[in-house]
Coordinates of C-alpha atoms in Angstrom, one line a residue:
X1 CA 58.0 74.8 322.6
X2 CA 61.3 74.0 323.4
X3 CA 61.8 71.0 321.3
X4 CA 65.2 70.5 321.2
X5 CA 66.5 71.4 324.7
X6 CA 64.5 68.7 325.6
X7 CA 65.3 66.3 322.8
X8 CA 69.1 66.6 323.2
X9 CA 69.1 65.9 326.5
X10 CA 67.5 62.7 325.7
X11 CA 69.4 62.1 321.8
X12 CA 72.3 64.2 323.0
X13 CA 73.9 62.6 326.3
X14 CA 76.6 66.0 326.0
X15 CA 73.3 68.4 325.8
X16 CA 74.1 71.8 326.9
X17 CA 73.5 72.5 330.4
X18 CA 76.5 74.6 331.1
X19 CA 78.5 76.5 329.1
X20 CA 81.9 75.5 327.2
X21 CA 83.5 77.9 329.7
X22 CA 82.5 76.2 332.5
X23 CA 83.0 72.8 331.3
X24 CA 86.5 73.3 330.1
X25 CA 87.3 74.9 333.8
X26 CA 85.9 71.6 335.3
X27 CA 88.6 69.4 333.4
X28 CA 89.0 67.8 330.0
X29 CA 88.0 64.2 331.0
X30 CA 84.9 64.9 332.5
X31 CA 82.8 67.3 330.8
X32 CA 82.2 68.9 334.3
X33 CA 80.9 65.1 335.4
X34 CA 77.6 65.5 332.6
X35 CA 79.1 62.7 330.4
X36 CA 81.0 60.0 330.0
X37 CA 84.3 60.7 328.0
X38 CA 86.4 57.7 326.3
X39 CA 90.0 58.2 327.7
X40 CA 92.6 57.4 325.1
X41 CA 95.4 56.6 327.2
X42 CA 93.5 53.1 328.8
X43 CA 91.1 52.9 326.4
X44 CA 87.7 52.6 329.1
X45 CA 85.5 55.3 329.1
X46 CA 85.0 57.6 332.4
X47 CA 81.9 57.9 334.0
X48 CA 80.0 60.3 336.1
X49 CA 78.3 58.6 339.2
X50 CA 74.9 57.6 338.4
X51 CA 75.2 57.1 334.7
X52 CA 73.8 54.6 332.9
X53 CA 75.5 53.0 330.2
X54 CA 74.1 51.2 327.2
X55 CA 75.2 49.4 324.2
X56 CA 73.9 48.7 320.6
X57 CA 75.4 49.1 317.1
X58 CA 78.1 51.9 316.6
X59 CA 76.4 54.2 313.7
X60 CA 78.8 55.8 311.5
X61 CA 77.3 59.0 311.2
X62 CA 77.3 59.7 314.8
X63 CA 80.9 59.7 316.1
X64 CA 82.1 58.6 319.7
X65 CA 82.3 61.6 322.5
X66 CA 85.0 63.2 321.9
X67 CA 87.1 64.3 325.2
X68 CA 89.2 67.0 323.7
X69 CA 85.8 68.8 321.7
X70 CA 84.0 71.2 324.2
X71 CA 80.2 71.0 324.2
X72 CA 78.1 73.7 322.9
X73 CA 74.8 74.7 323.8
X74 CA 72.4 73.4 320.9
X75 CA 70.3 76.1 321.4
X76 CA 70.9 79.3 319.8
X77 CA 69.1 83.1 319.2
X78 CA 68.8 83.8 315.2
X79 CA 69.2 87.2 314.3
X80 CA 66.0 89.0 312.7
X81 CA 65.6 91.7 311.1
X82 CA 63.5 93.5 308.1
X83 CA 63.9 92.3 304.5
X84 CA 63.4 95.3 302.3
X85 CA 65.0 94.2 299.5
X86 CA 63.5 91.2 296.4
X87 CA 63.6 87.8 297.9
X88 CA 64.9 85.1 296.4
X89 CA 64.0 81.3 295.3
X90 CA 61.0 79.9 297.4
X91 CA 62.5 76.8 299.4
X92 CA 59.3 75.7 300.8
X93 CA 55.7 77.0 302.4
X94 CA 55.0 75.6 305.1
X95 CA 51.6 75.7 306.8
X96 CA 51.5 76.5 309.8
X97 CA 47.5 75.6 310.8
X98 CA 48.4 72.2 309.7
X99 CA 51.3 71.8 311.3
X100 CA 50.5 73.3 315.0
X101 CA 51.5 70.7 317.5
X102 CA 52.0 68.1 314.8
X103 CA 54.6 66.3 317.0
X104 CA 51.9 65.8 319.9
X105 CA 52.0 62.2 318.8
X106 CA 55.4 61.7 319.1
X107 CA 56.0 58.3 320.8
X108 CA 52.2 56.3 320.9
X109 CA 52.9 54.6 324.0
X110 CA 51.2 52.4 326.7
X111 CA 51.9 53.3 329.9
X112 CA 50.2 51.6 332.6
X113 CA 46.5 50.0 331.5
X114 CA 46.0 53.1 328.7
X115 CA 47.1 54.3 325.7
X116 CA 49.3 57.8 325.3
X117 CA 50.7 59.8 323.0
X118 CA 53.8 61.5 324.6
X119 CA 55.6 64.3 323.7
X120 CA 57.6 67.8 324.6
X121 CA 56.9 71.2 325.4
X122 CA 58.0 74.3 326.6
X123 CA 57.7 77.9 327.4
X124 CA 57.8 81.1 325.1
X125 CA 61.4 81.8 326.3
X126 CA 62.5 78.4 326.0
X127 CA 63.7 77.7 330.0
X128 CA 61.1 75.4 331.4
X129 CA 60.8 71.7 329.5
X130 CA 57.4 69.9 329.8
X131 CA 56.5 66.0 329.1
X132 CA 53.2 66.2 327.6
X133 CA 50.7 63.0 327.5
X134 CA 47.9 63.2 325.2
X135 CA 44.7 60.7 325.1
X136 CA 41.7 62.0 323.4
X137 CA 40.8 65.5 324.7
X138 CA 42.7 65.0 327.7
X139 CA 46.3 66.5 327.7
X140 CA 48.2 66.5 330.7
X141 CA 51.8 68.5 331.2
X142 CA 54.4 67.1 334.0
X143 CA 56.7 69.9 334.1
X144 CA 60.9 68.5 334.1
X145 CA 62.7 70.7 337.2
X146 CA 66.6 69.1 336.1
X147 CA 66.9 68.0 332.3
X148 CA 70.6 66.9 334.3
X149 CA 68.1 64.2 335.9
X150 CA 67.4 62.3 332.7
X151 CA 70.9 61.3 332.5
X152 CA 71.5 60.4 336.3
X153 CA 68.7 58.6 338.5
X154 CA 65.9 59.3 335.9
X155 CA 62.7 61.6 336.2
X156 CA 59.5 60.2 337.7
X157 CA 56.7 61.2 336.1
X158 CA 53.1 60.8 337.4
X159 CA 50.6 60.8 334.4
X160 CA 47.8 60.1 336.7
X161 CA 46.5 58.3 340.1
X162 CA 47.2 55.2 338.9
X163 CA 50.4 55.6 336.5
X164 CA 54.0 56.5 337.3
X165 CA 56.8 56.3 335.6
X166 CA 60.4 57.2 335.4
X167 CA 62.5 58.2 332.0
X168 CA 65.5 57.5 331.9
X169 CA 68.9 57.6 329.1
X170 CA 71.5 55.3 329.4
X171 CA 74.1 56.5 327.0
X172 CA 76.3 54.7 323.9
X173 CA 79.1 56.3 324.3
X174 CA 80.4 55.2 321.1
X175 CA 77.2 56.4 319.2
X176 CA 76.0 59.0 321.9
X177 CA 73.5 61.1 319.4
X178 CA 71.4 58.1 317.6
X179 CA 72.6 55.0 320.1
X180 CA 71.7 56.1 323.5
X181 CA 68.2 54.6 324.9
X182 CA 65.5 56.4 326.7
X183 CA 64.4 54.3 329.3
X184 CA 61.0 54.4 330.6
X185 CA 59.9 51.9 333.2
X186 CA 56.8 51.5 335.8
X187 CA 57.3 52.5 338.9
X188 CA 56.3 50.4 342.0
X189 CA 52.6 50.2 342.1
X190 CA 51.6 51.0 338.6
X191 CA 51.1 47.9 336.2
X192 CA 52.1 48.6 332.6
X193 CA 54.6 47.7 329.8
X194 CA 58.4 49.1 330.6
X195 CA 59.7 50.7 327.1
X196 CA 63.5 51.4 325.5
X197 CA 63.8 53.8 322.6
X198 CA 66.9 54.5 320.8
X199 CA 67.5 58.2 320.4
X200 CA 67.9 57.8 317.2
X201 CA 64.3 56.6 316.8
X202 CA 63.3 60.1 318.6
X203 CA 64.9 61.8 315.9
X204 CA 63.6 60.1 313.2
X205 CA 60.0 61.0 314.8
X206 CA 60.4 64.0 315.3
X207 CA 61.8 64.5 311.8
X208 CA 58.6 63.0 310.5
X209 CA 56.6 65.4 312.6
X210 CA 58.3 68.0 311.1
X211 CA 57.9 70.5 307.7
X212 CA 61.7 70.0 305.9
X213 CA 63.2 71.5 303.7
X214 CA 66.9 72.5 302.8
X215 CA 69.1 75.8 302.5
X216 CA 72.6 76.3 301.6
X217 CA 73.0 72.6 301.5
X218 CA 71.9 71.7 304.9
X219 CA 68.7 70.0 306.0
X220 CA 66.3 72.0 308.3
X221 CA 63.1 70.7 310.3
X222 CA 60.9 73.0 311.4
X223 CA 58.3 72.5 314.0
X224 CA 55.7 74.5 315.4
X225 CA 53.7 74.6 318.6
X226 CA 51.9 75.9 321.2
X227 CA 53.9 77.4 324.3
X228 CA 53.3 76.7 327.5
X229 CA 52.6 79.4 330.8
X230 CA 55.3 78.5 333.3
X231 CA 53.2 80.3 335.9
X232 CA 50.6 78.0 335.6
X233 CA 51.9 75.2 333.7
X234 CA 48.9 75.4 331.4
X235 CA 48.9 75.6 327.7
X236 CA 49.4 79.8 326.5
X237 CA 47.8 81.6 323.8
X238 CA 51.5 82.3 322.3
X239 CA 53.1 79.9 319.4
X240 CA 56.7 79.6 318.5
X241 CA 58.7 77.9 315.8
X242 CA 61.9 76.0 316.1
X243 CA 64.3 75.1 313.4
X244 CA 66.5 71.9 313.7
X245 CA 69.8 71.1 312.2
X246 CA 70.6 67.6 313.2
X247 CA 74.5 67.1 312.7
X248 CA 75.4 64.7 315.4
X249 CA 77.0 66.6 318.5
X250 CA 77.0 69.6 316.3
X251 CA 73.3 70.0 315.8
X252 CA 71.6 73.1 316.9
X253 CA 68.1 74.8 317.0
X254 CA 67.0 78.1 316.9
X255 CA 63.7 79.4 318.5
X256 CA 61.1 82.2 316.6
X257 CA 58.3 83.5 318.7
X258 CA 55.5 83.6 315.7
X259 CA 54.9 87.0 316.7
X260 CA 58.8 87.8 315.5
X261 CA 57.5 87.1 312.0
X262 CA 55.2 90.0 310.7
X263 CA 52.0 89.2 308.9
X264 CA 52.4 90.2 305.0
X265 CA 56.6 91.4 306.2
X266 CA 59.3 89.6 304.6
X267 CA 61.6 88.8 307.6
X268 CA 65.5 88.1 307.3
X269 CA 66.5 85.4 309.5
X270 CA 69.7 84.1 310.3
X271 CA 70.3 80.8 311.0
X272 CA 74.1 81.5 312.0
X273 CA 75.4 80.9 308.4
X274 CA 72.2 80.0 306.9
X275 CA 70.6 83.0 306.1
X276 CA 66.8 82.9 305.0
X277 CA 63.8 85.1 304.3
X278 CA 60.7 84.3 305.8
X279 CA 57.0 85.7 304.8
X280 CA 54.2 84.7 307.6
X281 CA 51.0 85.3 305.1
X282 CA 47.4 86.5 306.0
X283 CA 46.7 83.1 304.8
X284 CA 48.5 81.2 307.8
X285 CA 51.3 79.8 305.6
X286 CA 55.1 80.3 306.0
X287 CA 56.9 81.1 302.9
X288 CA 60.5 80.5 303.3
X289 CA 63.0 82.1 300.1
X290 CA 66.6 82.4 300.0
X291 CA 67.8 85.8 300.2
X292 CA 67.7 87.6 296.7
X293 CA 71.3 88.2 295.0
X294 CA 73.2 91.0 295.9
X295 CA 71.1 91.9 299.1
X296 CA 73.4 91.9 302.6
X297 CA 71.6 88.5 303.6
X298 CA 72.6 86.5 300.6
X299 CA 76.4 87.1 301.7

């Protein structure tokens, strides 16, 4: 359930589809031609072709693009390993029953003549990004081929017979995290409401669909969800957690497969800096501790 992959390529116009490496060889101005980069020497901003550019209210928190800062990829591997030693303050329990798929309802939308909930998904190892569209019982899953797409021409999206659509950011480049717009508009032939959502409001949802709590002085969202089979592009029987730091173009996630967590085994997991001890109980809640003092984690 690849949350954030997905997210930041909507909330994060700069999202991580190559390397720094390979966006520092393909020159300083351009990001490699993913973004838009404001030039200080005239004072416009550069664009790649086929990008979309929005406006709206500059938010302090959530700085311009800066063209000398290479982009990272926001998604990143935590280390785990066995806890052995005491654990130490509890910094929340969350449960995970409750919380599975929580975020299903993540934008309530009409599209065409009904009513959908849309959301994300992905797979166990976090490469293939899904749209999902919930009504009812029925779920359906349009699986996203380019997440590079989103910020060019758009992705078109058939939900069913009768309804197609095509998403679509146009990017803020002065507020590129939270003032970028998702665009999602009918396509010829389908007869429904057109839609534009600041990334910032996708954020904010999926902050409310999430279990939070803080470490080290940092604020964590955790979600939880079902993954998706890529060779079928049908719902698995696998589950996987991700943990989001939103920090403007810094923010970062970090996957864990459930079955990484041990029933009844306190688990050490490092969220690069932020290290925390997780116990996955028999009772289907996460307890999540700081590291007891004096044990290797805690430094």
């Amino acid at each position: 359930m690849n949350v954030l992959a997905l997210l930041l390529s909507l909330a994060l116009p700069a999202a991580a589809a190559d390397s720094p490496e390979s966006l520092r060889a393909a020159g300083e101005r351009s990001f490699g031609g993913l973004i838009p980069v404001v030039d200080p020497a005239v004072g416009a901003p550069e664009l790649p072709p086929g990008v979309a550019v929005g406006d709206g209210p500059v938010d302090p928190t959530d700085p311009p693009l800066d063209p000398a800062r290479p982009v990272e990829n926001p998604l990143r591997r935590p280390r785990l390993e066995a806890f052995p030693q005491a654990v130490g303050p509890l910094l929340g329990v969350m449960p995970l029953k409750e919380r599975l798929d929580s975020h299903r309802d993540l934008l309530p939308l009409r599209l065409g003549a009904l009513d959908w909930n849309v959301s994300i998904a992905a797979d166990s190892k976090f490469d293939a990004q899904y749209l999902t569209f919930q009504r009812g019982d029925v779920l359906v899953l349009r699986r996203l081929k380019d997440l590079n797409e989103l910020r060019g021409s758009g992705v078109v999206v058939k939900i069913d017979d009768k309804t197609t659509y095509r998403f679509k950011v146009s990017i803020n480049i002065f507020s590129p995290v939270r003032g970028s717009t998702l665009n999602i508009t009918p396509e010829p032939g389908t007869a429904g409401p057109k839609h534009a959502i600041k990334t910032g409001a996708v954020l904010d949802a999926v902050k409310r669909e999430s279990f939070v709590f803080k470490a080290e002085g940092k604020e964590y969202w955790a979600l939880f969800g079902t993954d998706v089979d890529p060779a079928t592009d049908r719902l698995a029987e696998t589950r996987s957690l991700l943990f989001i730091n939103e920090a403007g173009m810094s923010s970062k996630a970090w996957p864990v497969a459930e079955t990484a967590l041990p029933e009844g085994a306190p688990t050490a997991v490092s969220l690069e800096n932020t290290k925390l001890v997780m116990v996955r109980g028999a009772d289907g809640r996460l307890s999540i501790y700081q590291p007891g003092k004096g044990s290797p984690s805690a430094r």
